[in-house]
mmCIF file of C-alpha atoms and ligand atoms in Angstrom:
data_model
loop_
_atom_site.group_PDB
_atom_site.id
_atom_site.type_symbol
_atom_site.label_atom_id
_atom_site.label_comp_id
_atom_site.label_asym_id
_atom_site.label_seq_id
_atom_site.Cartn_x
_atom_site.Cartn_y
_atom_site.Cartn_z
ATOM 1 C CA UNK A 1 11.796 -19.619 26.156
ATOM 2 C CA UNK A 2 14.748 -21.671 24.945
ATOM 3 C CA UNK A 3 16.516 -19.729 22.486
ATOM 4 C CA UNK A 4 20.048 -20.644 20.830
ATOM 5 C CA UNK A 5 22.504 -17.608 20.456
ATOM 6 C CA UNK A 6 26.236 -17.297 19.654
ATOM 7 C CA UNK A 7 26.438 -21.205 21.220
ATOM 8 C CA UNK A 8 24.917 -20.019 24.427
ATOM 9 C CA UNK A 9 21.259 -21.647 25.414
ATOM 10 C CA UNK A 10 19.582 -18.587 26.576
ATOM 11 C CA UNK A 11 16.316 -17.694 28.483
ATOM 12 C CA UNK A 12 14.153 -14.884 26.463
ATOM 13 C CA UNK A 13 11.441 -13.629 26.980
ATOM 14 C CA UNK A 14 9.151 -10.728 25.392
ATOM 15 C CA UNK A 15 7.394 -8.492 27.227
ATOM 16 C CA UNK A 16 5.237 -6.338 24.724
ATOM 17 C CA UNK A 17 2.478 -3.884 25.767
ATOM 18 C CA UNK A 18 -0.258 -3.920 24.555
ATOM 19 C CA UNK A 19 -4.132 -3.077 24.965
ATOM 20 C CA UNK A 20 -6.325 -5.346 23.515
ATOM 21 C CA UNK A 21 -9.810 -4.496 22.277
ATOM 22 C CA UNK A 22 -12.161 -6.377 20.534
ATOM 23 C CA UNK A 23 -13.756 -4.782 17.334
ATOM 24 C CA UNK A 24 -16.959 -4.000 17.185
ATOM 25 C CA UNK A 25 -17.664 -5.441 13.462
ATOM 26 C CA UNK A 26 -20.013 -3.382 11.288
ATOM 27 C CA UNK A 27 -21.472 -5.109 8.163
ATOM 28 C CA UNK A 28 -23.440 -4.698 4.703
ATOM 29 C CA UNK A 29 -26.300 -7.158 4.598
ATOM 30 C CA UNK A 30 -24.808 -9.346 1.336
ATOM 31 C CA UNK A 31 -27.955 -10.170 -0.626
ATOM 32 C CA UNK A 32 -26.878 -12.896 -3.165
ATOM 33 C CA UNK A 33 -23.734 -13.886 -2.150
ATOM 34 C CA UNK A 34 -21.206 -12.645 -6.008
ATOM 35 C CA UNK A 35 -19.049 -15.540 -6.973
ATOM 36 C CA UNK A 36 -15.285 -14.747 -6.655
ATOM 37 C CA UNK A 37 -14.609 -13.473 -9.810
ATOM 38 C CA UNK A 38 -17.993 -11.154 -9.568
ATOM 39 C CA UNK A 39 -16.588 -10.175 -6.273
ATOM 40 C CA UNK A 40 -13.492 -8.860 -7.993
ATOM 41 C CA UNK A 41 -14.913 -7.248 -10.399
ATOM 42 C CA UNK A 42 -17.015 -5.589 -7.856
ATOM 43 C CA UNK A 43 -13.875 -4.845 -5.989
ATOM 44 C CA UNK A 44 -12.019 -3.114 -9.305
ATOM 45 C CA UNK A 45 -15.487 -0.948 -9.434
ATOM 46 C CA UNK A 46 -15.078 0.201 -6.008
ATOM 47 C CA UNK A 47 -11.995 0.687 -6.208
ATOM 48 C CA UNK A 48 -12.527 3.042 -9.489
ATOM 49 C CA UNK A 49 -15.418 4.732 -7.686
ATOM 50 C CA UNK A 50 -13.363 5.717 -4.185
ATOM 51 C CA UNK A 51 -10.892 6.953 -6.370
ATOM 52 C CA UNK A 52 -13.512 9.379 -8.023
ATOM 53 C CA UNK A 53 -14.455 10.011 -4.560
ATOM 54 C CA UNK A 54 -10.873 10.903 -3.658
ATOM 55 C CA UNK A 55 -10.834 13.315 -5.907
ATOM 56 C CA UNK A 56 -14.163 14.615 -4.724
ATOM 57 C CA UNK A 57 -12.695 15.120 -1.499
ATOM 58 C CA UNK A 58 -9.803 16.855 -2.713
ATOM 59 C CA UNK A 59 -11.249 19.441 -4.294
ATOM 60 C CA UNK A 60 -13.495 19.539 -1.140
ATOM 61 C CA UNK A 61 -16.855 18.231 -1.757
ATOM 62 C CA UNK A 62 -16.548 16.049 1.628
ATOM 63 C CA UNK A 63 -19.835 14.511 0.947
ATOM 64 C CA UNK A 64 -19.282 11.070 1.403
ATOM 65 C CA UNK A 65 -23.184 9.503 0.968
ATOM 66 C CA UNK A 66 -22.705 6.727 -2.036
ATOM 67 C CA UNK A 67 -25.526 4.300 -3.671
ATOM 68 C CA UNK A 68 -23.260 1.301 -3.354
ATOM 69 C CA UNK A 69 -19.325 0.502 -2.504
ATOM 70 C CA UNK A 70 -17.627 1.572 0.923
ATOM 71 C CA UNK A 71 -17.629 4.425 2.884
ATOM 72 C CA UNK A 72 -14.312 6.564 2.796
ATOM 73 C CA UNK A 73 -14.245 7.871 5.990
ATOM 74 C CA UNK A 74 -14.667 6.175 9.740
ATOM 75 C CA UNK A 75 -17.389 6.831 11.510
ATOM 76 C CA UNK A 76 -17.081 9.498 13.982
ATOM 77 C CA UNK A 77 -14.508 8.691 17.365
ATOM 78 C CA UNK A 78 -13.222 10.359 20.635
ATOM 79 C CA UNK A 79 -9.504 10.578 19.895
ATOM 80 C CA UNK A 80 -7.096 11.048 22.737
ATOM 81 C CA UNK A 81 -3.436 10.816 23.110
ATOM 82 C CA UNK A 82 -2.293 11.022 26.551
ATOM 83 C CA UNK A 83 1.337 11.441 27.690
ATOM 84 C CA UNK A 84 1.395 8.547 30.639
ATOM 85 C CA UNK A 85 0.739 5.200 30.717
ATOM 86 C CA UNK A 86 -1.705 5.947 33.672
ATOM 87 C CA UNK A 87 -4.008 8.302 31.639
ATOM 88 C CA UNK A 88 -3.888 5.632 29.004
ATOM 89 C CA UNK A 89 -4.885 3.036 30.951
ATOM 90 C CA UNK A 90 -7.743 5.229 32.711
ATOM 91 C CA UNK A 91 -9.303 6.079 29.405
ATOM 92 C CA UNK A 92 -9.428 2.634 28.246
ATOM 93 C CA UNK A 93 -11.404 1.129 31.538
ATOM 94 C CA UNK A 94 -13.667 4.290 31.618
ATOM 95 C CA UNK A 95 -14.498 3.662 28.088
ATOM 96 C CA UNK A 96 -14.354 -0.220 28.106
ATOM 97 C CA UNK A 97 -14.717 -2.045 25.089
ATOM 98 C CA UNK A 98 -16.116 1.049 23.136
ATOM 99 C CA UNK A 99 -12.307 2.017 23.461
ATOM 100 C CA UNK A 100 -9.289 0.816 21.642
ATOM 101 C CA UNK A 101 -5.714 1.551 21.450
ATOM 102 C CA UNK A 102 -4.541 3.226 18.554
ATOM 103 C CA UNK A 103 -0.627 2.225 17.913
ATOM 104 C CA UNK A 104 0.893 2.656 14.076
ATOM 105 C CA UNK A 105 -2.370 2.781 12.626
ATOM 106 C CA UNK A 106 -1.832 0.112 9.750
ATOM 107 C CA UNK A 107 -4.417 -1.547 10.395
ATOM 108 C CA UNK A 108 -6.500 -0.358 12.441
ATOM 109 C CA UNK A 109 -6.982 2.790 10.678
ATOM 110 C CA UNK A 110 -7.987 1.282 7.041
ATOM 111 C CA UNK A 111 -10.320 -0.779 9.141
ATOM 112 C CA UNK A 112 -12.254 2.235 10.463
ATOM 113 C CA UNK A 113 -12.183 4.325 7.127
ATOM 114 C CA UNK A 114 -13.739 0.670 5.585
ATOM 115 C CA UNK A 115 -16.582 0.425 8.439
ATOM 116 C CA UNK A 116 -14.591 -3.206 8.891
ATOM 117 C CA UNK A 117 -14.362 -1.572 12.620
ATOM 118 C CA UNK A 118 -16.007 0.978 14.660
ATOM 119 C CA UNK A 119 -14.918 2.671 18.023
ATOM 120 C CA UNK A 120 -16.233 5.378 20.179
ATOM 121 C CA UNK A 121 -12.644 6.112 21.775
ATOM 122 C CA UNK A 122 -9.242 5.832 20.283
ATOM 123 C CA UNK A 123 -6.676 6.080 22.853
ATOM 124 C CA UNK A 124 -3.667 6.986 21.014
ATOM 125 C CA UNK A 125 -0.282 5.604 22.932
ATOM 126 C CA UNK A 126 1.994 7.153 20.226
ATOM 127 C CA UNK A 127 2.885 10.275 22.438
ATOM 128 C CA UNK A 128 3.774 8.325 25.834
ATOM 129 C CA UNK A 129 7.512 8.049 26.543
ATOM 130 C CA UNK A 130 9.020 4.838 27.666
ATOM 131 C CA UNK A 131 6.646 2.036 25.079
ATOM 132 C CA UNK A 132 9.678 1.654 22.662
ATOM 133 C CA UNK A 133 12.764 -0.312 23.631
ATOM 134 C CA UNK A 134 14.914 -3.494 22.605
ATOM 135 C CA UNK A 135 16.797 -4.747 25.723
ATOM 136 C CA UNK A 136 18.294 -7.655 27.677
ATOM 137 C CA UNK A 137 17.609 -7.673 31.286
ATOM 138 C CA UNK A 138 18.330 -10.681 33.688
ATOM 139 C CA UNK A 139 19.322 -12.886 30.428
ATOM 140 C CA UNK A 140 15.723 -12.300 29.220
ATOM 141 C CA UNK A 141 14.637 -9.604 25.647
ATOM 142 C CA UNK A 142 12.614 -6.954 26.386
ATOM 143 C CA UNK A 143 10.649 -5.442 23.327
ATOM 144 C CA UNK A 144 8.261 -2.474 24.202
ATOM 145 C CA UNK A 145 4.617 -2.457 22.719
ATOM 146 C CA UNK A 146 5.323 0.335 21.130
ATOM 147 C CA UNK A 147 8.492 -0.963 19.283
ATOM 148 C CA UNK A 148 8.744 -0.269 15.505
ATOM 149 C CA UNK A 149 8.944 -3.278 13.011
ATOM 150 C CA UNK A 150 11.886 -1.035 11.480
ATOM 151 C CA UNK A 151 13.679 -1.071 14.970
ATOM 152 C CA UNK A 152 13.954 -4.794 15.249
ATOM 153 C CA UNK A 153 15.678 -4.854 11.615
ATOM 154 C CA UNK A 154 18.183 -2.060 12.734
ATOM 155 C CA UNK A 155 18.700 -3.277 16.652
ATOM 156 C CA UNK A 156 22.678 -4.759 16.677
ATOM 157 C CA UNK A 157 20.966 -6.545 19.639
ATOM 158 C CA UNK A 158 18.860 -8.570 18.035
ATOM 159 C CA UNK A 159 20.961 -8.910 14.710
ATOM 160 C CA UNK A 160 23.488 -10.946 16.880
ATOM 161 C CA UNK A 161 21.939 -12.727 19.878
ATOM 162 C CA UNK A 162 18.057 -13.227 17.898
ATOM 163 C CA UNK A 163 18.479 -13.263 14.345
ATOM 164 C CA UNK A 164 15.560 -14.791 13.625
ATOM 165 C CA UNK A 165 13.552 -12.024 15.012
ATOM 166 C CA UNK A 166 15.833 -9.989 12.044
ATOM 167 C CA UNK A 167 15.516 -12.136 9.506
ATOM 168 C CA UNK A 168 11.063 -12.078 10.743
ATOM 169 C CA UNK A 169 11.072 -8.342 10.445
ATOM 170 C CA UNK A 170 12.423 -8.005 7.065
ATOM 171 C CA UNK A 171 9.782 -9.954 5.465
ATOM 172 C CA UNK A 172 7.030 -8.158 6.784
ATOM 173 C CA UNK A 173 5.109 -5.726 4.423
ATOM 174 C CA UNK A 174 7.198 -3.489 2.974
ATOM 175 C CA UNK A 175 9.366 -0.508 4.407
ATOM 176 C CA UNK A 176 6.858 2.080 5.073
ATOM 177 C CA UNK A 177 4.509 0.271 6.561
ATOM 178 C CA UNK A 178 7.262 -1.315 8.970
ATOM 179 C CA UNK A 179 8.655 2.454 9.722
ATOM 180 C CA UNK A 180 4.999 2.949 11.535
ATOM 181 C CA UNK A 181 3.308 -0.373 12.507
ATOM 182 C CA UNK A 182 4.559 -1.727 15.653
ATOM 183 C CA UNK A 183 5.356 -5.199 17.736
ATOM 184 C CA UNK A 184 2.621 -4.407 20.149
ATOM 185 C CA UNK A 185 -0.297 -3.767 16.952
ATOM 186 C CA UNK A 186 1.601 -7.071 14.823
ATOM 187 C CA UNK A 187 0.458 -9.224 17.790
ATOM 188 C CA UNK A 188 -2.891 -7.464 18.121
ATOM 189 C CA UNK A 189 -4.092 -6.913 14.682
ATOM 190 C CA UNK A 190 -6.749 -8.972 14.017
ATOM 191 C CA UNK A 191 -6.868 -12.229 11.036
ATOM 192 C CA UNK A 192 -9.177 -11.124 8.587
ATOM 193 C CA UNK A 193 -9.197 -12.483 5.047
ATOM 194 C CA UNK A 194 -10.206 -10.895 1.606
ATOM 195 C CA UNK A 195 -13.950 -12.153 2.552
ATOM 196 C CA UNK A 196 -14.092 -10.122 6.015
ATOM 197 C CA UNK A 197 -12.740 -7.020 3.681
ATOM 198 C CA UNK A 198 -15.128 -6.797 1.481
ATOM 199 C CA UNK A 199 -18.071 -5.177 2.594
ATOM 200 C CA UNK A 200 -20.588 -7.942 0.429
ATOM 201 C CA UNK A 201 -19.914 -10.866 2.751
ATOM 202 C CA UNK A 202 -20.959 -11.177 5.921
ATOM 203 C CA UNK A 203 -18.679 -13.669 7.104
ATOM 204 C CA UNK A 204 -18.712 -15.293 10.766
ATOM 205 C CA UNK A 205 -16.093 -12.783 11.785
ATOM 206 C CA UNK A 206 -18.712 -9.872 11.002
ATOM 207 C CA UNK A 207 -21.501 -11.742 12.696
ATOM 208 C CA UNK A 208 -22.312 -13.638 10.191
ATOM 209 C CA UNK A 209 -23.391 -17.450 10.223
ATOM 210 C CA UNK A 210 -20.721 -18.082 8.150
ATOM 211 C CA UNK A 211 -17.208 -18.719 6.912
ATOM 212 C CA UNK A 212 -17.282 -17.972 2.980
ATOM 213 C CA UNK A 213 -13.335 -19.321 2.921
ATOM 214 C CA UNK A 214 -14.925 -23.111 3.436
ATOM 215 C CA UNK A 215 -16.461 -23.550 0.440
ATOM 216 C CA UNK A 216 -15.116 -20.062 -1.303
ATOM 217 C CA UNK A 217 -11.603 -18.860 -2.047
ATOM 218 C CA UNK A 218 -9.627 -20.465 0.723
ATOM 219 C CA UNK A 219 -5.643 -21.296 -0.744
ATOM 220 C CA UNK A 220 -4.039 -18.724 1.682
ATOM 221 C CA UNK A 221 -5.922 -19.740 4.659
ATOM 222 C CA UNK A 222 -5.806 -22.278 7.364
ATOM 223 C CA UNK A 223 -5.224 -26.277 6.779
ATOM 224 C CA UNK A 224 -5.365 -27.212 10.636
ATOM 225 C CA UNK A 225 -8.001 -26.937 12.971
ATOM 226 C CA UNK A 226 -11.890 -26.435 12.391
ATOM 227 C CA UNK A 227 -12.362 -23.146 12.586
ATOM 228 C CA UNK A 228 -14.817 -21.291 13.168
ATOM 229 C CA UNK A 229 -12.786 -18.646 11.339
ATOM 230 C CA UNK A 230 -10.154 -20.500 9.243
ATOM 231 C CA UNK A 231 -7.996 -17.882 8.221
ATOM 232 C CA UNK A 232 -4.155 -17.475 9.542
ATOM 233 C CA UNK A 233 -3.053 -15.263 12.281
ATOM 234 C CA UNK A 234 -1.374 -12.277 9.385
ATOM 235 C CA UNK A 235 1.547 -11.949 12.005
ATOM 236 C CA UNK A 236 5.165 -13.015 10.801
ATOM 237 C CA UNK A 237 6.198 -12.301 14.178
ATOM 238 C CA UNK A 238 3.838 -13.939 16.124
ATOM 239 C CA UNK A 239 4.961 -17.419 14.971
ATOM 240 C CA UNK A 240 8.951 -16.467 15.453
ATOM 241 C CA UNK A 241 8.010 -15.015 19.084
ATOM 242 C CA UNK A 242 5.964 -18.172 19.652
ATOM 243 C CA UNK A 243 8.971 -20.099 18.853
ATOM 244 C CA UNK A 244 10.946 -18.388 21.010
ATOM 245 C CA UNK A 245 8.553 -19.192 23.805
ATOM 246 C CA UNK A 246 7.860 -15.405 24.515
ATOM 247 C CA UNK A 247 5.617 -13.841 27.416
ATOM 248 C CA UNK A 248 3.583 -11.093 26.706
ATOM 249 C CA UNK A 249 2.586 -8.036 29.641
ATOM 250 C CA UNK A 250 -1.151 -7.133 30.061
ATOM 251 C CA UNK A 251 -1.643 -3.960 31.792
ATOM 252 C CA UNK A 252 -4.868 -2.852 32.920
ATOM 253 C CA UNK A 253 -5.700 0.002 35.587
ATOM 254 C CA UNK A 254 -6.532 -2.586 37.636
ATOM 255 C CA UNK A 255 -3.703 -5.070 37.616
ATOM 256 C CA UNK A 256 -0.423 -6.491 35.426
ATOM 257 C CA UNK A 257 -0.436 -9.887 33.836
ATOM 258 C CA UNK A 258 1.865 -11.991 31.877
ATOM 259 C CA UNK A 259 1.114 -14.810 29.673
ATOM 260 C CA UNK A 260 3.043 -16.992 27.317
ATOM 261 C CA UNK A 261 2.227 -15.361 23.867
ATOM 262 C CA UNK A 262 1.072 -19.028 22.717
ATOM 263 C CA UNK A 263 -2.318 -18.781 25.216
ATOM 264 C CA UNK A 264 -2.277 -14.981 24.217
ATOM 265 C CA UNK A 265 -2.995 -15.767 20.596
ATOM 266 C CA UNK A 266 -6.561 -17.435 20.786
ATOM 267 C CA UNK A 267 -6.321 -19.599 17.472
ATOM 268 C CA UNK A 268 -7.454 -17.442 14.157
ATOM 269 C CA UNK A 269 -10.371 -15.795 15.809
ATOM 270 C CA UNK A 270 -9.074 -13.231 18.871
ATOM 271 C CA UNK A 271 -6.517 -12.855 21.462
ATOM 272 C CA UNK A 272 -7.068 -12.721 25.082
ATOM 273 C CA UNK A 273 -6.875 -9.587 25.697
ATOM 274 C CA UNK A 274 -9.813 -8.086 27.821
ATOM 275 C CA UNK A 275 -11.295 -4.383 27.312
ATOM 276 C CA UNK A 276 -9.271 -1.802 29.211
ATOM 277 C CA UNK A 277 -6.750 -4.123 28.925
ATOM 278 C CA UNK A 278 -3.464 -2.804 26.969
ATOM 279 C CA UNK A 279 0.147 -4.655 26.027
ATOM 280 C CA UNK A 280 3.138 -3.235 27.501
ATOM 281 C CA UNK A 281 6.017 -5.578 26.027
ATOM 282 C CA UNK A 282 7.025 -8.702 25.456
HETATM 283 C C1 LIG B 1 -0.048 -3.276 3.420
HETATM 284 C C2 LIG B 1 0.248 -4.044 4.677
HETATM 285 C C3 LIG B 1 0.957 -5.230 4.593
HETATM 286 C C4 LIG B 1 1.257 -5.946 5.757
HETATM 287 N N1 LIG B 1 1.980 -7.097 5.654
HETATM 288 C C5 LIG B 1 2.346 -7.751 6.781
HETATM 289 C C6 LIG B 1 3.172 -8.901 6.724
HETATM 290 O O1 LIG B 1 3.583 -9.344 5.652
HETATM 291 N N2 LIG B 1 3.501 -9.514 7.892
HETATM 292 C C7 LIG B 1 3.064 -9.046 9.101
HETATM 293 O O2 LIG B 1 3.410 -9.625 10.140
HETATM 294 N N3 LIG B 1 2.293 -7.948 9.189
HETATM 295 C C8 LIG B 1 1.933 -7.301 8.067
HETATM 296 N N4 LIG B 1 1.152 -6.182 8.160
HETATM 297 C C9 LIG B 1 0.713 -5.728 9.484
HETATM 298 C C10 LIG B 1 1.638 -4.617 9.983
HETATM 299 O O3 LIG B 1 2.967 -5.090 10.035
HETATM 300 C C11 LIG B 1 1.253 -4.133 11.409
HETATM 301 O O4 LIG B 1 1.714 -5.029 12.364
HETATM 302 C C12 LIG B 1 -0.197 -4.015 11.608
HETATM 303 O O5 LIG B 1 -0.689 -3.242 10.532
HETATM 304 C C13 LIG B 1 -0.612 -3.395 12.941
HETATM 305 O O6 LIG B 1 0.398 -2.654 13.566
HETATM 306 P P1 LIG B 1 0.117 -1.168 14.075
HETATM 307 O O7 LIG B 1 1.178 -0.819 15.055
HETATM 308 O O8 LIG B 1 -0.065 -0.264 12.924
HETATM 309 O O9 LIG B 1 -1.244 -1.371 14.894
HETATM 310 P P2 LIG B 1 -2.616 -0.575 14.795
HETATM 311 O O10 LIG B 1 -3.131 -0.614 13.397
HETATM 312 O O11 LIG B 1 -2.506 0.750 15.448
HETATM 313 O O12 LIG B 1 -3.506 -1.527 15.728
HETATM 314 C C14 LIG B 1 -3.862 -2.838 15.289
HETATM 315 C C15 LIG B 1 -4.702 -3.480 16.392
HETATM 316 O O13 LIG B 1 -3.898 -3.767 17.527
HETATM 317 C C16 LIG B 1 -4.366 -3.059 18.664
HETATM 318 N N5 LIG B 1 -3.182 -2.597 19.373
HETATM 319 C C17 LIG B 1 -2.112 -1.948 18.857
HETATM 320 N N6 LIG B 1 -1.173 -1.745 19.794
HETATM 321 C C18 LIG B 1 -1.672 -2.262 20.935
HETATM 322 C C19 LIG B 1 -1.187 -2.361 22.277
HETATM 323 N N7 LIG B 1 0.011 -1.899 22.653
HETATM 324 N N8 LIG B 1 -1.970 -2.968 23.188
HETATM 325 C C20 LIG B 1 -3.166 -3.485 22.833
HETATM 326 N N9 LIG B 1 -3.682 -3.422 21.593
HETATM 327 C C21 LIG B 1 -2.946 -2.816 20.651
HETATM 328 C C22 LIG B 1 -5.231 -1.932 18.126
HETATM 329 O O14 LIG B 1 -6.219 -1.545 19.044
HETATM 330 C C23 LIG B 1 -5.820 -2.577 16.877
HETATM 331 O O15 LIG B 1 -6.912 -3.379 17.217
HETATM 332 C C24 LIG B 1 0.828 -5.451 7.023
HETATM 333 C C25 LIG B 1 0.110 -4.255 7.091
HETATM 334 C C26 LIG B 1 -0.180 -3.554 5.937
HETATM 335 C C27 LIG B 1 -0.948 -2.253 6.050
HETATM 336 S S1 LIG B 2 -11.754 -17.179 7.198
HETATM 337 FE FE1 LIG B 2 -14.003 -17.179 7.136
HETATM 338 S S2 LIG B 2 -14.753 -16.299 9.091
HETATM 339 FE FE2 LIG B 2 -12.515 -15.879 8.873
HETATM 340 S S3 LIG B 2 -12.407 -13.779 8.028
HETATM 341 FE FE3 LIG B 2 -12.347 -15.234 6.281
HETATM 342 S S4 LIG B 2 -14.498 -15.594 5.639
HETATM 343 FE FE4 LIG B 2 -14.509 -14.577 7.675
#
């Protein structure tokens, strides 16, 4: 990439890691699809009701069976957090595309306690030493998978050679989410809209037939292309790292690959990476 710093033209790349891993997409059979507003209201009900059911759990009645509305918890998962790259990377190919790598959690974790997602395996790559850094080598960035949002607003590095990857990270979310979500799960998390969230619309993206934002609710999704899926890719740094004409690394137990980030980000609907495959920087 081409990137302008301090009046020097310089070459930068990103190498992230990261594992990619498709979700396997469980869904509520709709019925008669609510209008918008019904859909909120529905929304503001189950909303009321998991916060009944919070309580519930508090005071330790863990049953979790409801009539109607979301379930609370995930299903049940495998959890492992290994210390090396190497046992990483062996858990994901032995467990394939049932597996997937669990980073900050911010997204992936609401998905799962929704049923938006469900996993056999989470591989958990918070415990392995050596995923989070913010470095030049040979003229090129280096950000590790594992990198914190909050690390790219404090890095002096990037504050004065790649401001706009500053001026990126301090939009996104809010501070507590950005003290535990990282570059590597930014890039992977998946575009979903308000239709793929709730549980009464079975929307392409859930294996559906179809895209409810068409027709439906649609002002914060996607003006170009034709879909299938029209919502935006929810990453503020994916466009900024796209700009920058960033790489990212693919590691599988098998083999190391590198792409531009452009070809890595397959329009709104996935990414390329492959089961057992995980993101080591950019
Ligand atoms: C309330 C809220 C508001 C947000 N607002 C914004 C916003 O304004 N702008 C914005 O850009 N983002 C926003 N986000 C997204 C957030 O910044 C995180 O980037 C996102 O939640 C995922 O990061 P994570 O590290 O928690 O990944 P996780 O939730 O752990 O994982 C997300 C996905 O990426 C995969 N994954 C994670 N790391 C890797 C890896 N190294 N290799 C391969 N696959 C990997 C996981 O398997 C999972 O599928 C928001 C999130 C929340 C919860
Ligand atoms: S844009 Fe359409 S297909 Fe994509 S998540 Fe929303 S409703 Fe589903």
């Amino acid at each position: 990439m081409l990137y302008q710093a301090s009046g020097r033209r310089l070459s930068s790349r990103t190498y992230l890691t990261v594992s990619l891993i498709s979700l396997s997409l469980r869904w509520v059979a709709p019925g008669v699809s609510p209008t918008p507003r019904e859909s909120a209201t529905r929304n503001r009900r189950g909303a009321r009701d998991r916060g009944v059911l919070c309580l519930k759990a508090r005071l330790g009645w863990h049953d979790n069976r409801r009539e109607e509305g979301p379930p609370l918890y995930p299903a049940r998962f495998a959890y492992t957090a290994p210390t090396t790259l190497e046992e990483a990377l062996a858990t994901l190919v032995e467990h394939g595309d049932e597996a997937k790598v669990l980073s900050g959690g911010q997204s992936l974790l609401p998905l799962l306690k929704l049923r938006l997602a469900s996993v056999s395996h989470l591989v958990d790559i918070g415990r392995i030493p050596g995923l989070e850094y913010i470095r030049e080598e040979d003229g090129f960035l280096r950000i590790g998978g594992r990198t914190r949002e909050s690390a790219l607003e404090r890095s002096d590095l990037v504050a004065s050679r790649y401001p706009i990857l500053l001026d990126t990270a301090r939009v996104i979310a809010d501070p507590l989410v950005r003290n535990r979500a990282t570059v590597g799960g930014n890039l992977c998390q998946r575009p979903r809209c308000w239709y793929f969230r709730n549980a009464e619309f079975n929307c392409l993206k859930k294996g559906g037939s179809m895209c409810f934002a068409i027709e439906g609710e649609n002002q914060y999704h996607a003006i170009f292309g034709g879909g299938p899926c029209h919502i935006v890719h929810p990453s503020n740094l994916a466009p900024a790292l796209v700009a920058l004409d960033a790489s990212v690394e693919l590691k599988s137990w098998h083999a190391t690959r590198q792409m531009k980030l452009a070809d890595f980000l397959l329009g709104s609907y996935q990414t390329a990476l492959e089961p057992g495959e995980l993101t080591g920087g950019a």
